[in-house]
Coordinates of C-alpha atoms and ligand atoms in Angstrom, one line a residue:
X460 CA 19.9 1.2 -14.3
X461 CA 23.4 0.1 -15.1
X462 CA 24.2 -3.5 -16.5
X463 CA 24.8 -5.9 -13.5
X464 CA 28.3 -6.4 -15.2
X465 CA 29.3 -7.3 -19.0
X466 CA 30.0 -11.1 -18.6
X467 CA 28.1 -13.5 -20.1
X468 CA 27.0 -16.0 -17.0
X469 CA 23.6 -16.5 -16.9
X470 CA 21.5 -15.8 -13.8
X471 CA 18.6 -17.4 -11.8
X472 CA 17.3 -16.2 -8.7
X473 CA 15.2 -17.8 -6.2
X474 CA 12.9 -16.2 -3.6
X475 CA 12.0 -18.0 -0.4
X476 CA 8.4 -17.2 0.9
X477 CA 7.3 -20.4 1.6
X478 CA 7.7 -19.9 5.4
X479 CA 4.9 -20.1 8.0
X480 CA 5.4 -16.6 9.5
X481 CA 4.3 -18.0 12.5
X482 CA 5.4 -14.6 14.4
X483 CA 3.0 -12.9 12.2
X484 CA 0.5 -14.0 14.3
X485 CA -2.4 -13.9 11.4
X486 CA -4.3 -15.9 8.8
X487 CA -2.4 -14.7 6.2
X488 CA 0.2 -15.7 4.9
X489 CA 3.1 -13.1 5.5
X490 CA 4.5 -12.1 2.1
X491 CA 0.6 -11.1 1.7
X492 CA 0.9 -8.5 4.6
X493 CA 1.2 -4.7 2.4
X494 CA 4.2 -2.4 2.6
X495 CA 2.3 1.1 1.6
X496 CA 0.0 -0.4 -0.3
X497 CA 1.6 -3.5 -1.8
X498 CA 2.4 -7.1 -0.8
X499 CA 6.0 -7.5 0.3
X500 CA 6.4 -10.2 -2.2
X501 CA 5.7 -7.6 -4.8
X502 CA 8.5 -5.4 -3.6
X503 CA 10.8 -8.0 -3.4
X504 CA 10.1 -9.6 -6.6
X505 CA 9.8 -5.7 -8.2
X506 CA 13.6 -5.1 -7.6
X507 CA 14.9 -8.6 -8.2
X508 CA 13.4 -7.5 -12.1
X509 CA 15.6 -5.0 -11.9
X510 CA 19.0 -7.2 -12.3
X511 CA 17.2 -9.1 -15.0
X512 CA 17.8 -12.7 -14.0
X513 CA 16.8 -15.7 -17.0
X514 CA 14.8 -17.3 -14.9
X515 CA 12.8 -16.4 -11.3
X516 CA 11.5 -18.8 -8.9
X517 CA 9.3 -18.3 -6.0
X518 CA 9.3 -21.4 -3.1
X519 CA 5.7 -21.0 -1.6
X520 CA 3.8 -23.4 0.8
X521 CA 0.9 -25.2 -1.1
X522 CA -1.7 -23.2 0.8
X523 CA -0.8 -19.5 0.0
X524 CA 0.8 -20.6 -3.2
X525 CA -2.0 -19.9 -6.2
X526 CA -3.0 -16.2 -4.3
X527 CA 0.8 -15.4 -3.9
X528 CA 1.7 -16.9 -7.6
X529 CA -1.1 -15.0 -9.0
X530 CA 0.4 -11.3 -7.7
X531 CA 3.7 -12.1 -9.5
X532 CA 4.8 -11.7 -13.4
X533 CA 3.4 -14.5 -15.5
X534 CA 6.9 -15.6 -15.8
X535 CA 8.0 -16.6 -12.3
X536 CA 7.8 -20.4 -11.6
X537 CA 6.6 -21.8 -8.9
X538 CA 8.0 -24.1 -6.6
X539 CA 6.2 -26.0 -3.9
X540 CA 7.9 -26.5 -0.7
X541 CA 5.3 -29.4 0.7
X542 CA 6.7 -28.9 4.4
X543 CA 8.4 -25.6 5.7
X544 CA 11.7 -27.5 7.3
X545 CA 14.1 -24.6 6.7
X546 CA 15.9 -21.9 4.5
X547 CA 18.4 -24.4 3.0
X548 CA 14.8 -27.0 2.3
X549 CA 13.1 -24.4 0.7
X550 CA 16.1 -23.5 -2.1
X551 CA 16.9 -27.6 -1.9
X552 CA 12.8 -27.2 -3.4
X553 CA 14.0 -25.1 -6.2
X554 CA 17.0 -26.9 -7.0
X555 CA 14.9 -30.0 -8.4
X556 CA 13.7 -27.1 -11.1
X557 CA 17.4 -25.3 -11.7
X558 CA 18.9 -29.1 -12.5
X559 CA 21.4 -28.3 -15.0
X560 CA 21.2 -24.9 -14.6
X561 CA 25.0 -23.5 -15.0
X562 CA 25.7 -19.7 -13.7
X563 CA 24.5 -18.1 -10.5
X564 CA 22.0 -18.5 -8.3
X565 CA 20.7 -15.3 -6.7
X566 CA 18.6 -16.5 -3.2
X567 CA 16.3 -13.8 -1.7
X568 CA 13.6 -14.0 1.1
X569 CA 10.2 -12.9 0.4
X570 CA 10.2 -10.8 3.9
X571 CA 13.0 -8.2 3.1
X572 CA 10.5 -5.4 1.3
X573 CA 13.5 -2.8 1.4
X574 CA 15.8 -4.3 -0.7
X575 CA 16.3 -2.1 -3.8
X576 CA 17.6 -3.6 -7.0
X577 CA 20.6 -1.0 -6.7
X578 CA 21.8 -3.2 -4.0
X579 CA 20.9 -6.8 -5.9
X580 CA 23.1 -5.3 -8.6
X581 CA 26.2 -4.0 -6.5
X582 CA 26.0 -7.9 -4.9
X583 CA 25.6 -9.3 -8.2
X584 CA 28.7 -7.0 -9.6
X585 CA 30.8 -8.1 -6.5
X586 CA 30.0 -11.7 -6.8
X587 CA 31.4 -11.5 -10.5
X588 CA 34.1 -9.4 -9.9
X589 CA 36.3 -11.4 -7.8
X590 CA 34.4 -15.0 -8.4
X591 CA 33.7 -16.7 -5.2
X592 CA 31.8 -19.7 -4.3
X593 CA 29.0 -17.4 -3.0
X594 CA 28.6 -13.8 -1.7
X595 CA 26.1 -12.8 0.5
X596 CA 25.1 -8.8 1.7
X597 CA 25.8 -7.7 5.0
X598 CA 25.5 -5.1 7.6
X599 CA 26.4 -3.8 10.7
X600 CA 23.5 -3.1 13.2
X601 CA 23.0 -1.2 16.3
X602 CA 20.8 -4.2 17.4
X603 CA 21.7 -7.6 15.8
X604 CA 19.6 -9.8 17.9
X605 CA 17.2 -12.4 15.7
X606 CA 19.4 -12.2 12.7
X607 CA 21.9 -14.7 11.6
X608 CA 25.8 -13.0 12.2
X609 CA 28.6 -13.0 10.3
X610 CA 31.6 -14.8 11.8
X611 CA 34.8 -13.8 10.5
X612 CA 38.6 -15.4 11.3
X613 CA 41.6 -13.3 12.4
X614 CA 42.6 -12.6 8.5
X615 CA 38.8 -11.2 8.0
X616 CA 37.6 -14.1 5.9
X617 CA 34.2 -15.1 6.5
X618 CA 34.3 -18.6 8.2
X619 CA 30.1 -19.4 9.0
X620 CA 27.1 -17.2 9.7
X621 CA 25.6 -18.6 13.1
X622 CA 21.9 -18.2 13.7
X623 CA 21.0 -16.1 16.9
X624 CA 19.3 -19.3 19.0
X625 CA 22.4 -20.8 18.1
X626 CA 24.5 -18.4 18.6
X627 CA 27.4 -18.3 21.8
X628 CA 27.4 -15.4 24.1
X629 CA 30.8 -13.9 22.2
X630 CA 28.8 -14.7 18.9
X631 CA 25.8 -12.8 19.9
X632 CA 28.1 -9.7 20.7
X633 CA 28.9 -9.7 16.6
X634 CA 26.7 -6.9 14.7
X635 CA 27.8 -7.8 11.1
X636 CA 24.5 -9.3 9.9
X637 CA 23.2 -11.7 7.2
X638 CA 20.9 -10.0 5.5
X639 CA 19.6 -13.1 4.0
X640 CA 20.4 -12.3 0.3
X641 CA 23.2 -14.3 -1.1
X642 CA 25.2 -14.9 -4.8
X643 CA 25.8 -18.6 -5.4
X644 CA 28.2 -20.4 -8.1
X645 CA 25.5 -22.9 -8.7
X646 CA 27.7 -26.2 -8.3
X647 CA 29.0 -25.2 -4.9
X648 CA 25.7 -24.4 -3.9
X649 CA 24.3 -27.6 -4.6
X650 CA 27.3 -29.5 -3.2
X651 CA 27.5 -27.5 0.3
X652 CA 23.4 -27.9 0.6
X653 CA 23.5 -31.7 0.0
X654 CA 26.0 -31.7 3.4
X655 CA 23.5 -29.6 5.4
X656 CA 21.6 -31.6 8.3
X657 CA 19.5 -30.1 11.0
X658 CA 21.5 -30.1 14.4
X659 CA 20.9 -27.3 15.4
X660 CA 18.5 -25.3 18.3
X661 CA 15.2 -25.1 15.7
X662 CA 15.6 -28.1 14.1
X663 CA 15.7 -26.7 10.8
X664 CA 17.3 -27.2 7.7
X665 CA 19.2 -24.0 7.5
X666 CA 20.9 -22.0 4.5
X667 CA 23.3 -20.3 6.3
X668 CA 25.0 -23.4 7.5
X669 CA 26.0 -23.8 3.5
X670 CA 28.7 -20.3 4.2
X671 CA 30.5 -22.3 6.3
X672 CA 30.6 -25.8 4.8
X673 CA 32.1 -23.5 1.8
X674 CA 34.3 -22.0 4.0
X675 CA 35.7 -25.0 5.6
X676 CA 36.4 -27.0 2.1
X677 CA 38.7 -23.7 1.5
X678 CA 36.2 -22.2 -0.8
X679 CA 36.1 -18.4 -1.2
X680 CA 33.2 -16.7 0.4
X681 CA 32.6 -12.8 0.6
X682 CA 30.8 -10.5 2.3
X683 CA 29.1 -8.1 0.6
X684 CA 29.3 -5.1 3.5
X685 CA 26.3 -2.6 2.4
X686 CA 25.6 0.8 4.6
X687 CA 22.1 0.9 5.0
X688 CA 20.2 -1.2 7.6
X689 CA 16.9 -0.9 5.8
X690 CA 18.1 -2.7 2.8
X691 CA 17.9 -5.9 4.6
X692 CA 14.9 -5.4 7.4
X693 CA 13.8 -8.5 8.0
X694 CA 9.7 -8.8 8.5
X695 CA 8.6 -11.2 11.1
X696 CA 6.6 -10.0 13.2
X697 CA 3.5 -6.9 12.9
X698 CA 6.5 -4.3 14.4
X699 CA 9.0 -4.8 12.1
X700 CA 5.8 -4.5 9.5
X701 CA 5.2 -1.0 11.1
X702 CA 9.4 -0.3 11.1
X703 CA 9.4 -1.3 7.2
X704 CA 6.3 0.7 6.3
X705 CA 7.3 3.7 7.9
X706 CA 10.9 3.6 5.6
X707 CA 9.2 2.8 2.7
X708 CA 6.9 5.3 3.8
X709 CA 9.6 8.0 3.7
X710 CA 11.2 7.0 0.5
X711 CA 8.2 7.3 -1.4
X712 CA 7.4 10.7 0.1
X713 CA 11.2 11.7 -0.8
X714 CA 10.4 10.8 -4.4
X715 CA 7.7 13.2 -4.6
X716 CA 9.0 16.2 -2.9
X717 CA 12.4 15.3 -5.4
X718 CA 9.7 15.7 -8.2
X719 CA 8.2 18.8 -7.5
X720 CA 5.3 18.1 -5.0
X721 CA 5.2 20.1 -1.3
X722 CA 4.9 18.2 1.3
X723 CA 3.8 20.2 4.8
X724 CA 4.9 17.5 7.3
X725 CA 6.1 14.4 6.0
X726 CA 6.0 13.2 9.1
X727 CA 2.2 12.9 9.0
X728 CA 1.5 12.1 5.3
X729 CA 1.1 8.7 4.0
X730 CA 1.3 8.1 0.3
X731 CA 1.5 4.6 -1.6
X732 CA 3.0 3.3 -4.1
X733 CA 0.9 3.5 -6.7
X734 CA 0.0 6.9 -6.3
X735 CA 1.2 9.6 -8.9
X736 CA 1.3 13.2 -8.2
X737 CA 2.0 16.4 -10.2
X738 CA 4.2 19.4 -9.4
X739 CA 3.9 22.6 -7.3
X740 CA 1.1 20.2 -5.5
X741 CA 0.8 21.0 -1.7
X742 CA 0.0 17.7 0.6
X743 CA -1.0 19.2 4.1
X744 CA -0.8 17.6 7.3
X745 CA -2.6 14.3 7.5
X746 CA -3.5 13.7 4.3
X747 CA -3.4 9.7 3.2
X748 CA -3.3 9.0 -0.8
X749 CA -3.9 5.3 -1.4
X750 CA -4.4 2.9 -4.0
X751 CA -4.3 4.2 -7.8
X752 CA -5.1 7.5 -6.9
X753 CA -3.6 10.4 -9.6
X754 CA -3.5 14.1 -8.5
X755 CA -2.7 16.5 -11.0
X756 CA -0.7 20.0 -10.6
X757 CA -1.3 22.7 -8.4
X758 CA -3.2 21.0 -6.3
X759 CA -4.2 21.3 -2.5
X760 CA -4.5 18.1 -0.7
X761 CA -5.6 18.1 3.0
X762 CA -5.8 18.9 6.0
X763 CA -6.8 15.5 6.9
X764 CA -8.0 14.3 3.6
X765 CA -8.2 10.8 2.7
X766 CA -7.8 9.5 -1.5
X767 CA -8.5 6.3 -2.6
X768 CA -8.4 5.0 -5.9
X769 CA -9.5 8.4 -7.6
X770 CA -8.6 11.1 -10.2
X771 CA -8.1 14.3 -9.4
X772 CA -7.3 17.0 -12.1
X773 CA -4.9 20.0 -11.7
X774 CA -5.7 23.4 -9.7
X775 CA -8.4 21.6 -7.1
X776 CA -8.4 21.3 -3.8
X777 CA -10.0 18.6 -1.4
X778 CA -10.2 19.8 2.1
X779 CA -11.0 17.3 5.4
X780 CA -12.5 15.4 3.3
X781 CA -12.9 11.5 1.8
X782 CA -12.6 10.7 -1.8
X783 CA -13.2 7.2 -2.9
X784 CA -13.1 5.6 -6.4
X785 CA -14.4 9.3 -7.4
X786 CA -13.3 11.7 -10.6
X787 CA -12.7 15.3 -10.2
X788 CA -11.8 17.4 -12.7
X789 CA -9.8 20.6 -12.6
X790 CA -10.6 23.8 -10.9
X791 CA -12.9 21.4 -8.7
X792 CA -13.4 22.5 -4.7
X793 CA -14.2 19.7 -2.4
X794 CA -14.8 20.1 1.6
X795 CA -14.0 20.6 4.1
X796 CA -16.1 17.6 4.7
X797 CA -17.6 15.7 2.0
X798 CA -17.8 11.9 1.0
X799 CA -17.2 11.7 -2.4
X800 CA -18.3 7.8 -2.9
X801 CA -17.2 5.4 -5.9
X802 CA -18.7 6.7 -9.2
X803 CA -18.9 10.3 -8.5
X804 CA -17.4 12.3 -11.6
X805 CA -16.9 15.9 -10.4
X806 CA -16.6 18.0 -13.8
X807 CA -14.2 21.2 -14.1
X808 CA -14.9 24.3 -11.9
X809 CA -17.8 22.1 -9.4
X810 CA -17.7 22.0 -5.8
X811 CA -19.0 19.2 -3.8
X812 CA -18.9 21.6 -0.1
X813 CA -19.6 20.9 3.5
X814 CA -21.3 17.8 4.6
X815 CA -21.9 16.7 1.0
X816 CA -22.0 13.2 0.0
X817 CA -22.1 12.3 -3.8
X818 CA -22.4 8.5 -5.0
X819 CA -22.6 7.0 -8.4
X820 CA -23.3 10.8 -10.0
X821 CA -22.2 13.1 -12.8
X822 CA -21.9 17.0 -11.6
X823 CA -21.7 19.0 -14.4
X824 CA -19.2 21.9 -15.4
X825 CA -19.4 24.8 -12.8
X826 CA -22.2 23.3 -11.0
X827 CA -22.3 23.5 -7.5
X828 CA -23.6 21.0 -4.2
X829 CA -22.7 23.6 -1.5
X830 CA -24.2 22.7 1.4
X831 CA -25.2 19.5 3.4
X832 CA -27.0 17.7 1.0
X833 CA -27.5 13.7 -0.4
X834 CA -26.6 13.0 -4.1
X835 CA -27.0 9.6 -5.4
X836 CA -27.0 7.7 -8.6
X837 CA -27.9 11.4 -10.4
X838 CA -27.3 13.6 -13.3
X839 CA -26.6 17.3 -12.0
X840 CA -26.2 19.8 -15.2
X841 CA -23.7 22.5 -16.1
X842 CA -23.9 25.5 -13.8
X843 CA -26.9 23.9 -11.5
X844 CA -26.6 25.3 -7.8
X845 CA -28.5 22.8 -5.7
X846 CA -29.3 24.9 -2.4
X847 CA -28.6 23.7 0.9
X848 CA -29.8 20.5 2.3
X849 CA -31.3 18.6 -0.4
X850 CA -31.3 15.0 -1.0
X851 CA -31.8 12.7 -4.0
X852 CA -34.6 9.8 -2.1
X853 CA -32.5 7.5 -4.9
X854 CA -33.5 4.2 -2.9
X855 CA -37.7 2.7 -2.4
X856 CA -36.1 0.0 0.3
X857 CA -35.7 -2.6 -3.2
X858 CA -34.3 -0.6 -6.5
X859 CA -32.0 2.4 -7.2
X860 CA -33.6 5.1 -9.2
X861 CA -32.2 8.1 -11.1
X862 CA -32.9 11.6 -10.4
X863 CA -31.8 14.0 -13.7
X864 CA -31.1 17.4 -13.2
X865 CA -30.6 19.7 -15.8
X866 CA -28.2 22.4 -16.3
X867 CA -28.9 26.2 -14.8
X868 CA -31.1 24.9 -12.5
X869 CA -31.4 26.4 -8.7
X870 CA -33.3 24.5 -6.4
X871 CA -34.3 25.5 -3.1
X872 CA -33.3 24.9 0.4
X873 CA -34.3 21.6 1.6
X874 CA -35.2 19.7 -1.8
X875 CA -36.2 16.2 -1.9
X876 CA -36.0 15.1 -5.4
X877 CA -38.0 11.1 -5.3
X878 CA -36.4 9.4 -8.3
X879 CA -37.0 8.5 -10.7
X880 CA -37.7 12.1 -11.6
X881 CA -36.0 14.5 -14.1
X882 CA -35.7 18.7 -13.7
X883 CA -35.5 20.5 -17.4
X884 CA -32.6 23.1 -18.0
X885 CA -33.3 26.4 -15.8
X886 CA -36.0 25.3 -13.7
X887 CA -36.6 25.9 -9.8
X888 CA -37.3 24.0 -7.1
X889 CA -39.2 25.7 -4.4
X890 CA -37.4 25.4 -0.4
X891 CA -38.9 22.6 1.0
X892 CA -40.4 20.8 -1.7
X893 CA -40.8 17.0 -2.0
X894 CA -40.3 17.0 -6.1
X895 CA -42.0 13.4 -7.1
X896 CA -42.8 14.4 -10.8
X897 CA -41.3 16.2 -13.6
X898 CA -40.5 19.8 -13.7
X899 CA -40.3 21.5 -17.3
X900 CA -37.3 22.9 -18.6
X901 CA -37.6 27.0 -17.3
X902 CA -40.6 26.0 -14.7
X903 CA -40.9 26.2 -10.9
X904 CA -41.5 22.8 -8.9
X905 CA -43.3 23.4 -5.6
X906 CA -44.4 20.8 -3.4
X907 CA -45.6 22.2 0.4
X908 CA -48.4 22.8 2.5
X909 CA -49.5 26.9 2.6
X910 CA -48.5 28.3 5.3
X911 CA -51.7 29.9 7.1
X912 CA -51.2 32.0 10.3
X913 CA -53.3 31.7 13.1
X914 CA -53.9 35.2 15.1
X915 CA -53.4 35.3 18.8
X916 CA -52.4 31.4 18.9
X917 CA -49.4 31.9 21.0
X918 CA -50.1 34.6 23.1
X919 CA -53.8 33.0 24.4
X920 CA -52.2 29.4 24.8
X921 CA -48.5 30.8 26.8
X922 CA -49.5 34.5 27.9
X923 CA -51.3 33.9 31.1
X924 CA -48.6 31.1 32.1
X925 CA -45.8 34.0 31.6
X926 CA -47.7 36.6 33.8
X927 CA -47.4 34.2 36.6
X928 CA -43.7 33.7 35.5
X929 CA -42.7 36.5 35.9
X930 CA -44.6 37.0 39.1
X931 CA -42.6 34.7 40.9
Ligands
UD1_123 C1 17.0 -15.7 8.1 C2 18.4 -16.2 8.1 C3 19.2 -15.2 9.0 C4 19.2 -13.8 8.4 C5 17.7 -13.4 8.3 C6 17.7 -12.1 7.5 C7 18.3 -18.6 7.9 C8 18.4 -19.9 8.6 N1 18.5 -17.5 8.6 O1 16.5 -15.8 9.4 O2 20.6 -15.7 9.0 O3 19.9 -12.9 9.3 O4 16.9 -14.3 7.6 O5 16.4 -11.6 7.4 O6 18.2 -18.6 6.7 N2 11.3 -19.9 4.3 C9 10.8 -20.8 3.4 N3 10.7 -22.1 3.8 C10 11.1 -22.5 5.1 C11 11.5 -21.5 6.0 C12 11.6 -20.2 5.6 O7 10.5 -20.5 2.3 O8 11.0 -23.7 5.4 C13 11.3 -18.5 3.8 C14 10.4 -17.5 4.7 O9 9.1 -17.4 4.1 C15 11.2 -16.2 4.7 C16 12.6 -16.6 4.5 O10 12.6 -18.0 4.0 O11 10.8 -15.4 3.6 C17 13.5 -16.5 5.7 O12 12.9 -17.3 6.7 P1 12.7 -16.8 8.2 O13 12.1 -17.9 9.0 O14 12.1 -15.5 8.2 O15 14.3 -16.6 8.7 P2 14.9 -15.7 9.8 O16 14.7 -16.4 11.1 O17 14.4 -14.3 9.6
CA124 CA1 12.9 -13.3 8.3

C-alpha cells in the first residue's frame, strides 16, 4: 500500500466498541458477531493496521472487554469506558490515555466491518493535505435514515452533522452521511469534546456534535466524500449483519476468481476469510469453505459441499459431501456423500465414497472406503479396498479402541472389524464376518454361521396357502 503521505505527524487512532448493541438483540457483545468468518472488530482493526498509526486504542465496556482485547494485536491498548453514555464519552475515555499526545487522532467504530484501509488512507491523505481541524468520510445514500447527516451551508462548508432522532424534517431529506470515521487535529478535538453536553433526543454524549462546535468557532472542517456505500455500513442490528456479510461475501469471492479459481455461481458460494484456494479450482453451486480450510489446484469443490477447517491437496474432488478438521491429499475422491470427521488424513489417490464416514483415521495411498461403511479411530494401509458396508465397532460403551488394517487388504461386504484388532498386509475378510481377533498378514478372516439349506421348507409351510390364493 502506498505511504498515508510523507509528513512526519504522528498518528493515533482510536476505535469505539464499547457500545451496548442493544439492537443486536443478543448476549454477545456486537463487535463479537462474525463477518464471513471473523469478528467485526477484527476487520476493523485489520485495515486500521494498514495506515500504520503509533499507537491503537480500543474503548470497550468492562464486560466484553478481556474476550474482545484478547482477538486484537498484543499492541492495542485498552481503554475502559465504565458506562456507555455516548460516542463523544467513549473517545473522552481514550483521551485520559492520548494526554499529551501531539498529531492526529484517527476515530473509528468497531461496527463498520467494510471499511478498507484504502479508504482510512485516502481520509488520512486528505486530512493532511489541506490541514483542517478534523475531516470525517462521507457518502451519499439511497436511504439515509439511522445515520447521522451531513449539514452543509450555502458556500458548501460543512456546518454540523445532526443525528437522525434529532434530525428536522428538511434535515432528514439530506443523504450525505457520516460514516462515523473522522481525522482529528488532536488539540481541537479535545477542546470541542470538553464543550459537548447531552441535550439532545437520546440523551447521549455525542461525537458528532464536536463537527459543529468546530465549525461554529470558524475552524475548518472537511468532508471526505467517498463513492461506495459499503465502506461505511453501519452494523446494528442482525440485518445490516446479513447486508455486510453478503458484501464481504462478494469481495472475498472476487479475490479468488481474480486469482485463478472458477467459481460456478457466486451467488450461492460462501467462502471465508481465512480460506486459501489454488488456481484452475472449480467451486460449484452451494459449496461453503469455512474456517482455515486450504484447497489446492485443480480441484472440484461441490455441489453442496461443506469445508471446515481442513486440507485439501491439488487434483481432488469432494462431492455433496462434509469435511471437517480432515486432511486429504491429492488425487483424493470424496462423495457424493461422506462425513469426513476431525482427524481423518486421506492419503494421495484414496476415496472415501458414498455414505462413508471416517473419524480420527489414516487411509493409506490408493486405498479405497467405497461404499457405506463406518471408519473410526483406524489405520487403513496402502491400496486396502474395504468392501461395502463395513464398520470399525471402535467404541465398548467406555473406551475408544483401534482397529489396524494393513495394506493390500480386501475385506468383504459387510465387515465388522471389533477393535482392538489388527489385519496383516494382503489378508481377507470374508462378507459378513464379525472379525474380533487377529488375521495374519496374506490369511482369510471368516467369522459366520454355515449356511445349511433346508429342502421343501418354503414350499410345505406357503404352498397350500397360495393354491387357495390363487383360487380366489
Ligand atoms: C453513529 C454516529 C452517526 C453515524 C453512524 C455511522 C454518533 C452520535 N453517531 O451512529 O452520525 O452516521 O454512527 O455508522 O456518533 N460506542 C461506544 N460507547 C458508547 C456508545 C457507542 O464505544 O457509549 C461505540 C459503539 O460500540 C459503536 C460506535 O461507538 O461501535 C457507534 O455507536 P452506535 O450507537 O452504533 O452509533 P450510531 O447510532 O450507529
Ligand atoms: Ca452504529
Amino acid at each position: 500500500m502506498a505511504p498515508v503521505d510523507e509528513s512526519k505527524r504522528s498518528l493515533a487512532a482510536v476505535i469505539l466498541a464499547a457500545g451496548l448493541g442493544t439492537r443486536m438483540k443478543s448476549k454477545t457483545a456486537k463487535v463479537l458477531h462474525e463477518v464471513c468468518g471473523r469478528p467485526m472488530i477484527t476487520w476493523v482493526s485489520a485495515a486500521l493496521q494498514e495506515v500504520s498509526p503509533e499507537r491503537t486504542l480500543v474503548v470497550l465496556a468492562p464486560d466484553a472487554a478481556d474476550e474482545v482485547h484478547s482477538l486484537l494485536p498484543q499492541r492495542v491498548e485498552l481503554v475502559l469506558q465504565e458506562q456507555q453514555l455516548g460516542t463523544g464519552d467513549a473517545v473522552r475515555a481514550a483521551g485520559r490515555a492520548l494526554e499529551g499526545f501531539d498529531g492526529d487522532i484517527l476515530v473509528l467504530y468497531g461496527d463498520t466491518p467494510l471499511v478498507t484501509g484504502e479508504a482510512l488512507a485516502s481520509l488520512i491523505r486528505a486530512h493532511r493535505e489541506h490541514e483542517p481541524a478534523c475531516t470525517l468520510l462521507t457518502v451519499e445514500v439511497g436511504d439515509p435514515s439511522h445515520y447521522g447527516r451531513v449539514c452543509r451551508d450555502s458556500d458548501g462548508r460543512v456546518t454540523r452533522v445532526v443525528e437522525d432522532r434529532d434530525a428536522g424534517a428538511e434535515e432528514k431529506k439530506i443523504c450525505e452521511i457520516n460514516g462515523g470515521v473522522y481525522a482529528f487535529e488532536a488539540a481541537s478535538l479535545w477542546e470541542a469534546l470538553a464543550l459537548v453536553d447531552s441535550e439532545n433526543a437520546q440523551g447521549e454524549i455525542y461525537l458528532t456534535d464536536v463537527i459543529g462546535i468546530l465549525a461554529s468557532r470558524g475552524m475548518a472542517v472537511l468532508a471526505h466524500k467517498v463513492d461506495d456505500p459499503a465502506m461505511v455500513l453501519g452494523v446494528n442490528s442482525r440485518k445490516e449483519l446479513a447486508a455486510a456479510s453478503g458484501i464481504m461475501r462478494s469481495r472475498i469471492l472476487e479475490r479468488h476468481m481474480l486469482a485463478g479459481v472458477t467459481i460456478t455461481d457466486p451467488s450461492c458460494t460462501y467462502v471465508e476469510a481465512g480460506v486459501t484456494i489454488g488456481r484452475d479450482t472449480v467451486l460449484e453451486p452451494m459449496t461453503v469453505l469455512t474456517g482455515e480450510t486450504a484447497v489446492g489446484e485443480d480441484c472440484v469443490i461441490g455441489p453442496s459441499s461443506l469445508i471446515a477447517d481442513s486440507v485439501i491437496d491439488d487434483g481432488s474432488s469432494v462431492v455433496a459431501s462434509h469435511v471437517i478438521g480432515a486432511e486429504v491429499g491429492s488425487g483424493v475422491s470424496v462423495g457424493p456423500f461422506a462425513y469426513l470427521r476431525p482427524g481423518t488424513r486421506l492419503a494421495a489417490g484414496s476415496k472415501a465414497g458414498t455414505f462413508v464416514e471416517i473419524k480420527n483415521s489414516d487411509v493409506g495411498e490408493g486405498a479405497k472406503v467405497p461404499h457405506l461403511s463406518y471408519i473410526g479411530d483406524s489405520e487403513v494401509g496402502a491400496g486396502t479396498n474395504i468392501g461395502a458396508g463395513n464398520i470399525t465397532a471402535n467404541y465398548d460403551g467406555v473406551g475408544k479402541f483401534r482397529t489396524v488394517i494393513g495394506s493390500d487388504v480386501h475385506t468383504g461386504a459387510d465387515t465388522v472389524f471389533v477393535a482392538p484388532v489388527e489385519v496383516g498386509d494382503g489378508a481377507m475378510t470374508g462378507a459378513g464376518s464379525v472379525i474380533t481377533g487377529d488375521v495374519p498378514s496374506g490369511g482369510l478372516g471368516i467369522a459366520r454361521a454355515r449356511q445349511k439349506n433346508i429342502e421343501g421348507y418354503a414350499s410345505n409351510k406357503f404352498g397350500p396357502r397360495r393354491e387357495e390364493e390363487k383360487e380366489k
